[in-house]
Each structure stands twice: as C-alpha cells, then as structure tokens.
Amino acid sequence: MALDVALPQVHTLPIDQMLQARLASFDPEMEDAEADNAFYIADLGEVYRQHLRWKALLPRIEPFFAMKCNPDPMVMRLLASLGAGFDCASKNEIQSVLNMGVDPSRIIYANPCKQNSFVKYAYTNQVRMMTFDNAEELHKIKRFHPEAQLVLRILTDDSKSLCKLGLKFGAPLDTTGFLLATAQELGLDVIGVSFHVGSGCFDANAFGEAVIRARRVFDQAREYGYEFNFLDVGGGFPSAHVTEGITFEKVATILGPTVDALFGPEVRVIAEPGRYYVGSAFTLATQVIARRTIVRDLAEAFTAEQSQSPSHMYYINDGMYGSFNCIMFDHQVCEPKVLVKDNAFTYKQAVVEPHGYASVWGPTCDSIDCISPKSSLPLMETGDWLYFENMGAYTITAASQFNGFRKSEILYTTSEQEVSLHF
Ligand code: PLP
C-alpha cells in the first residue's frame, strides 16, 4: 500500500505478552499522562488468518468488508492490500476507503436508504454499485446517479439472528416485480440481488434458504428485461471465537455448494462480512478504577441466596457508553478475565481462585453502564486490571465520549509474520 501517514508500530508479540509488556511499563506512582487508560490489543494476524480461511472455504465469493463493524485504519489497510472490497454505508465511509487508494469498483454502497448528497458523492467519485429496496430510492438514484449499478436487496428470514435487519431493510418478494418494473421504466441498470440473513446469525441454513430466494428474483428479472449477473450474499458470518451452533465452516458447507448449484460462473458473487474478520482479533484491557464492598446484614450473611449475590462492585475505565455498547446494540455477553499484579509490577494472565461474585460497571455516572451484573471473580484491588477477549466487532466503532471518557487506544501486534509485508 502507498503510505501517506506514519503508521502505528505493529509488534510481533502474542497478545498475553503484549498485555504484560504494556502493563510492565506502567508505574502507578508516576504521573504519566493517563498510562492507566483502558487499551485494546489488536492482532492483525488474526484478521489475516480469517482472510486466508475465507479464500480457502469460499473461493468463489469475494469478501467486501463491512467497515461499519470496525473501521480501524490498520485493519482496513491490511484488508485493502489483501485485495478485499468494502461495504460502505455513508459518504464518510466511502471517502475513507477511497483515501486509501482503493479503486471505486471495490466499493459497494450497501445502504438501501441514502442521503441525496451522499448519492451525488458516489456519482462524482465513480462508486457505482449500490443497493436499494424501495421505489422512492430508485427515483432518487435516477436523479443523482443515473449510471449506478443497482442491487436489489430482498427480505430473507432473519429469525435465526441476533440482530434482525429485516425490520428495517429488504424488499418482500411480492414487491420485487413492482420495483423491477419501476427501475425498467426509469431506465436504470439493475445488475443483481443482495440479502442479509441478519447479523449474528446462528443458523447456517438461513444462508442456503436466502440464496434460493435470490434465485427466484434472478428468474423474475428476465420478465423485466434484466439479465442479472451479480449476487451479494451479505453479512452475518460468525466470528472465529464462535464455536457452538454455527461456525464459518458450516456456513461455507451450505452456502458454497448452493451458490454453485443455482448460479453459473457468469454470475459474480460477493459477500459483506463484518464481525467474521475482526470479532476475535481485538482484546480490551481495562483497569479497576474503584471498588465498592456491598455491606450486608450479618444475620443474613450466610444464607444461600446471600452467598450467591455479588459481594463487590468493580468500576472499570471503559463501559457501556464506550466499547461495551456492544452489550446493548449487539446483544453481546462480555466476560471479564483477570490480569493479576505481582510485586514487580508485571502482570500475567492467570487462573485465580474466585472470591465470590461481583458486578462490573463502566466509569460514567449512569446506572445503565453495567458490563456484568454477576461474574465470578477473585478479590480485586483498585489498580488491578481486567481484560475482555473477542472485542473486535461493533465495539469501538459505536463508542461515544459520554461524560468525557475517551475511546480506548489501540495497540497493534501480529501473530503472523507475513502481515508486516502488507504495510
Ligand atoms: N452488510 C450490511 C448491509 C449490514 O447492515 C451489516 C451489519 O449490520 C453487515 C453487512 C455486516 O454484518 P456482520 O457483521 O454480521 O457480518
């Protein structure tokens, strides 16, 4: 890639050693400017491995990374240099991809409801592929981007997904005829079909069923004079840490052969994976900034119920308004793990005896800011550290700075040497 800005350093240490190194260099007695802030460690090697896995298991389907999931500049650069395309939802997202030197043909503007000026921006910058699912959007596109290559987003069954995108987007199949007729009247170029089975999909069959629906719309399009040659199978692919229920292997085993059976080689097939690429690549380390011991009625202290309820509340320096917005927006369950401090101020990932139950809270003054209502933890002190794995998807991207808390910084490492060749 052409480098126009100084890039952050990419280390080659495993994540646990990165955590140790960062924390070992931190002296709590020094007035170092906020060295005790929460921080991420991003393993770009994990992103690279996910890409290789995709290429091996779904070689026909071109990944267009859904950057909404995590627009981290290093992840984006790596994926750009690996030849991935990008799914963008706004002008700013398109702009940041173009600024990396990526050709506009490697972008799909995959937001069925777009702002006029953003459509104009796409036109001016030769971004041609874009999705639609309603007639009003077709009129808008006719006006601002008559040369667009349109992709009809259809509604599919998203009942087996955590985030049901069908509530908002997707044309039901009994409306696609009308939409194709409208596009034809307007003289617009519709090239194919897209769908999204829902983010956090937990049933691999949903992909196969959606492809079958897409085939029906391909056939229907001929009645309106369109010969489709483009299929976009959307997102919803599981992250590498998801091992129960759905796996990427299971999806690939259903999706690949269904696509091959129903679509000839003249059809270009793309996908819009988001969490698949980044979910497992980011680990977040947070400091315990305060602790509250819950005062109990001694007479009741030893009832079974009491011993099961949290004895402490820990407050950490990233929360629901920051990285942990994924709990609210993405239905995530975030389990704290412990980094134990030893006398030499070095830290290690450790298996420690739980002290009992505790709740874990973010740093803001809002009571919604709860990360875990009940976790089994050892007795922690203010200044100790907790970490959270699998924090790469839908975390920092939607983090706010509410109450003046800054977004957590990102440090980079790679568990795959080859990654350094891509920067
Ligand atoms: N494509 C579109 C249009 C989306 O809205 C989303 C997520 O909301 C994605 C792709 C990425 O989904 P996922 O992260 O589940 O792969």
mmCIF file of N, CA, C and O in Angstrom, residues 1-11 42-45 47-48 72-82 100 412-414 416-423:
data_model
loop_
_atom_site.group_PDB
_atom_site.id
_atom_site.type_symbol
_atom_site.label_atom_id
_atom_site.label_comp_id
_atom_site.label_asym_id
_atom_site.label_seq_id
_atom_site.Cartn_x
_atom_site.Cartn_y
_atom_site.Cartn_z
ATOM 1 N N MET A 1 0.848 -1.208 0.000
ATOM 2 C CA MET A 1 0.000 0.000 0.000
ATOM 3 C C MET A 1 0.881 1.255 0.000
ATOM 4 O O MET A 1 1.921 1.276 0.632
ATOM 5 N N ALA A 2 0.397 2.284 -0.657
ATOM 6 C CA ALA A 2 1.094 3.562 -0.581
ATOM 7 C C ALA A 2 0.853 4.145 0.817
ATOM 8 O O ALA A 2 -0.276 4.166 1.290
ATOM 9 N N LEU A 3 1.938 4.571 1.454
ATOM 10 C CA LEU A 3 1.788 5.075 2.822
ATOM 11 C C LEU A 3 1.818 6.602 2.805
ATOM 12 O O LEU A 3 2.792 7.198 2.415
ATOM 13 N N ASP A 4 0.739 7.225 3.198
ATOM 14 C CA ASP A 4 0.718 8.681 3.223
ATOM 15 C C ASP A 4 0.831 9.231 4.637
ATOM 16 O O ASP A 4 1.061 10.392 4.852
ATOM 17 N N VAL A 5 0.651 8.380 5.636
ATOM 18 C CA VAL A 5 0.786 8.851 7.022
ATOM 19 C C VAL A 5 1.678 7.865 7.781
ATOM 20 O O VAL A 5 1.833 6.726 7.361
ATOM 21 N N ALA A 6 2.265 8.345 8.876
ATOM 22 C CA ALA A 6 3.077 7.450 9.702
ATOM 23 C C ALA A 6 2.139 6.437 10.354
ATOM 24 O O ALA A 6 1.132 6.807 10.956
ATOM 25 N N LEU A 7 2.452 5.165 10.195
ATOM 26 C CA LEU A 7 1.575 4.141 10.756
ATOM 27 C C LEU A 7 2.018 3.782 12.161
ATOM 28 O O LEU A 7 3.203 3.858 12.481
ATOM 29 N N PRO A 8 1.089 3.373 13.003
ATOM 30 C CA PRO A 8 1.491 2.925 14.332
ATOM 31 C C PRO A 8 2.360 1.684 14.236
ATOM 32 O O PRO A 8 2.301 0.963 13.241
ATOM 33 N N GLN A 9 3.148 1.461 15.265
ATOM 34 C CA GLN A 9 4.030 0.299 15.266
ATOM 35 C C GLN A 9 3.210 -0.988 15.381
ATOM 36 O O GLN A 9 2.250 -1.046 16.158
ATOM 37 N N VAL A 10 3.579 -1.992 14.585
ATOM 38 C CA VAL A 10 2.935 -3.303 14.716
ATOM 39 C C VAL A 10 3.949 -4.237 15.368
ATOM 40 O O VAL A 10 5.005 -4.515 14.798
ATOM 41 N N HIS A 11 3.662 -4.691 16.565
ATOM 42 C CA HIS A 11 4.562 -5.582 17.280
ATOM 43 C C HIS A 11 4.375 -7.008 16.787
ATOM 44 O O HIS A 11 3.457 -7.302 16.013
ATOM 45 N N ALA A 42 -4.859 -5.240 19.241
ATOM 46 C CA ALA A 42 -5.433 -5.792 18.014
ATOM 47 C C ALA A 42 -4.417 -6.732 17.388
ATOM 48 O O ALA A 42 -3.276 -6.334 17.150
ATOM 49 N N ASP A 43 -4.811 -7.953 17.153
ATOM 50 C CA ASP A 43 -3.927 -8.927 16.494
ATOM 51 C C ASP A 43 -4.271 -8.970 15.008
ATOM 52 O O ASP A 43 -5.237 -9.612 14.592
ATOM 53 N N LEU A 44 -3.449 -8.263 14.224
ATOM 54 C CA LEU A 44 -3.723 -8.215 12.776
ATOM 55 C C LEU A 44 -3.515 -9.578 12.132
ATOM 56 O O LEU A 44 -4.067 -9.878 11.079
ATOM 57 N N GLY A 45 -2.713 -10.425 12.794
ATOM 58 C CA GLY A 45 -2.509 -11.794 12.291
ATOM 59 C C GLY A 45 -3.821 -12.571 12.270
ATOM 60 O O GLY A 45 -4.054 -13.402 11.384
ATOM 61 N N VAL A 47 -6.801 -11.276 11.752
ATOM 62 C CA VAL A 47 -7.563 -10.781 10.591
ATOM 63 C C VAL A 47 -7.035 -11.464 9.321
ATOM 64 O O VAL A 47 -7.809 -11.914 8.467
ATOM 65 N N TYR A 48 -5.729 -11.554 9.241
ATOM 66 C CA TYR A 48 -5.088 -12.194 8.074
ATOM 67 C C TYR A 48 -5.508 -13.661 7.964
ATOM 68 O O TYR A 48 -5.881 -14.142 6.886
ATOM 69 N N ASP A 72 -11.227 0.276 11.840
ATOM 70 C CA ASP A 72 -9.856 0.523 12.301
ATOM 71 C C ASP A 72 -8.935 0.689 11.080
ATOM 72 O O ASP A 72 -8.931 -0.158 10.181
ATOM 73 N N PRO A 73 -8.140 1.770 11.044
ATOM 74 C CA PRO A 73 -7.337 2.040 9.845
ATOM 75 C C PRO A 73 -6.329 0.938 9.507
ATOM 76 O O PRO A 73 -6.061 0.688 8.327
ATOM 77 N N MET A 74 -5.788 0.269 10.526
ATOM 78 C CA MET A 74 -4.801 -0.788 10.231
ATOM 79 C C MET A 74 -5.502 -2.030 9.668
ATOM 80 O O MET A 74 -5.000 -2.689 8.753
ATOM 81 N N VAL A 75 -6.663 -2.356 10.213
ATOM 82 C CA VAL A 75 -7.445 -3.479 9.679
ATOM 83 C C VAL A 75 -7.827 -3.172 8.234
ATOM 84 O O VAL A 75 -7.703 -4.009 7.326
ATOM 85 N N MET A 76 -8.262 -1.935 8.002
ATOM 86 C CA MET A 76 -8.698 -1.533 6.663
ATOM 87 C C MET A 76 -7.529 -1.612 5.674
ATOM 88 O O MET A 76 -7.681 -2.103 4.565
ATOM 89 N N ARG A 77 -6.366 -1.134 6.101
ATOM 90 C CA ARG A 77 -5.202 -1.181 5.213
ATOM 91 C C ARG A 77 -4.820 -2.612 4.882
ATOM 92 O O ARG A 77 -4.491 -2.941 3.742
ATOM 93 N N LEU A 78 -4.832 -3.441 5.913
ATOM 94 C CA LEU A 78 -4.465 -4.835 5.694
ATOM 95 C C LEU A 78 -5.437 -5.475 4.693
ATOM 96 O O LEU A 78 -5.014 -6.111 3.712
ATOM 97 N N LEU A 79 -6.725 -5.285 4.915
ATOM 98 C CA LEU A 79 -7.707 -5.915 4.022
ATOM 99 C C LEU A 79 -7.626 -5.331 2.614
ATOM 100 O O LEU A 79 -7.781 -6.058 1.627
ATOM 101 N N ALA A 80 -7.354 -4.032 2.528
ATOM 102 C CA ALA A 80 -7.209 -3.425 1.199
ATOM 103 C C ALA A 80 -6.035 -4.057 0.467
ATOM 104 O O ALA A 80 -6.122 -4.408 -0.721
ATOM 105 N N SER A 81 -4.934 -4.248 1.173
ATOM 106 C CA SER A 81 -3.755 -4.795 0.496
ATOM 107 C C SER A 81 -3.930 -6.282 0.192
ATOM 108 O O SER A 81 -3.260 -6.816 -0.687
ATOM 109 N N LEU A 82 -4.837 -6.941 0.883
ATOM 110 C CA LEU A 82 -5.111 -8.353 0.580
ATOM 111 C C LEU A 82 -6.107 -8.486 -0.571
ATOM 112 O O LEU A 82 -6.467 -9.592 -0.971
ATOM 113 N N MET A 100 -7.614 5.561 0.901
ATOM 114 C CA MET A 100 -6.540 4.550 0.995
ATOM 115 C C MET A 100 -6.024 4.178 -0.397
ATOM 116 O O MET A 100 -5.157 3.334 -0.530
ATOM 117 N N TYR A 412 -1.104 -2.444 18.351
ATOM 118 C CA TYR A 412 -1.181 -3.479 17.316
ATOM 119 C C TYR A 412 -0.091 -4.517 17.485
ATOM 120 O O TYR A 412 1.052 -4.197 17.785
ATOM 121 N N THR A 413 -0.466 -5.753 17.253
ATOM 122 C CA THR A 413 0.515 -6.819 17.175
ATOM 123 C C THR A 413 0.115 -7.721 16.024
ATOM 124 O O THR A 413 -0.952 -7.556 15.432
ATOM 125 N N THR A 414 0.999 -8.646 15.674
ATOM 126 C CA THR A 414 0.589 -9.638 14.688
ATOM 127 C C THR A 414 1.150 -10.997 15.061
ATOM 128 O O THR A 414 2.334 -11.132 15.348
ATOM 129 N N GLU A 416 1.075 -13.289 12.899
ATOM 130 C CA GLU A 416 1.504 -13.835 11.595
ATOM 131 C C GLU A 416 2.538 -12.871 11.013
ATOM 132 O O GLU A 416 2.221 -11.715 10.732
ATOM 133 N N GLN A 417 3.757 -13.393 10.797
ATOM 134 C CA GLN A 417 4.842 -12.541 10.301
ATOM 135 C C GLN A 417 4.504 -11.864 8.972
ATOM 136 O O GLN A 417 4.858 -10.715 8.739
ATOM 137 N N GLU A 418 3.816 -12.604 8.091
ATOM 138 C CA GLU A 418 3.552 -12.082 6.735
ATOM 139 C C GLU A 418 2.808 -10.758 6.740
ATOM 140 O O GLU A 418 2.894 -9.987 5.793
ATOM 141 N N VAL A 419 2.094 -10.508 7.844
ATOM 142 C CA VAL A 419 1.282 -9.292 7.888
ATOM 143 C C VAL A 419 2.136 -8.045 7.679
ATOM 144 O O VAL A 419 1.740 -7.097 7.008
ATOM 145 N N SER A 420 3.364 -8.051 8.236
ATOM 146 C CA SER A 420 4.203 -6.847 8.118
ATOM 147 C C SER A 420 4.489 -6.505 6.658
ATOM 148 O O SER A 420 4.729 -5.333 6.334
ATOM 149 N N LEU A 421 4.442 -7.499 5.774
ATOM 150 C CA LEU A 421 4.704 -7.212 4.356
ATOM 151 C C LEU A 421 3.594 -6.367 3.731
ATOM 152 O O LEU A 421 3.763 -5.810 2.659
ATOM 153 N N HIS A 422 2.464 -6.300 4.400
ATOM 154 C CA HIS A 422 1.322 -5.602 3.802
ATOM 155 C C HIS A 422 1.230 -4.130 4.191
ATOM 156 O O HIS A 422 0.284 -3.466 3.810
ATOM 157 N N PHE A 423 2.203 -3.631 4.947
ATOM 158 C CA PHE A 423 2.151 -2.213 5.307
ATOM 159 C C PHE A 423 3.314 -1.451 4.721
ATOM 160 O O PHE A 423 4.361 -1.963 4.496
#
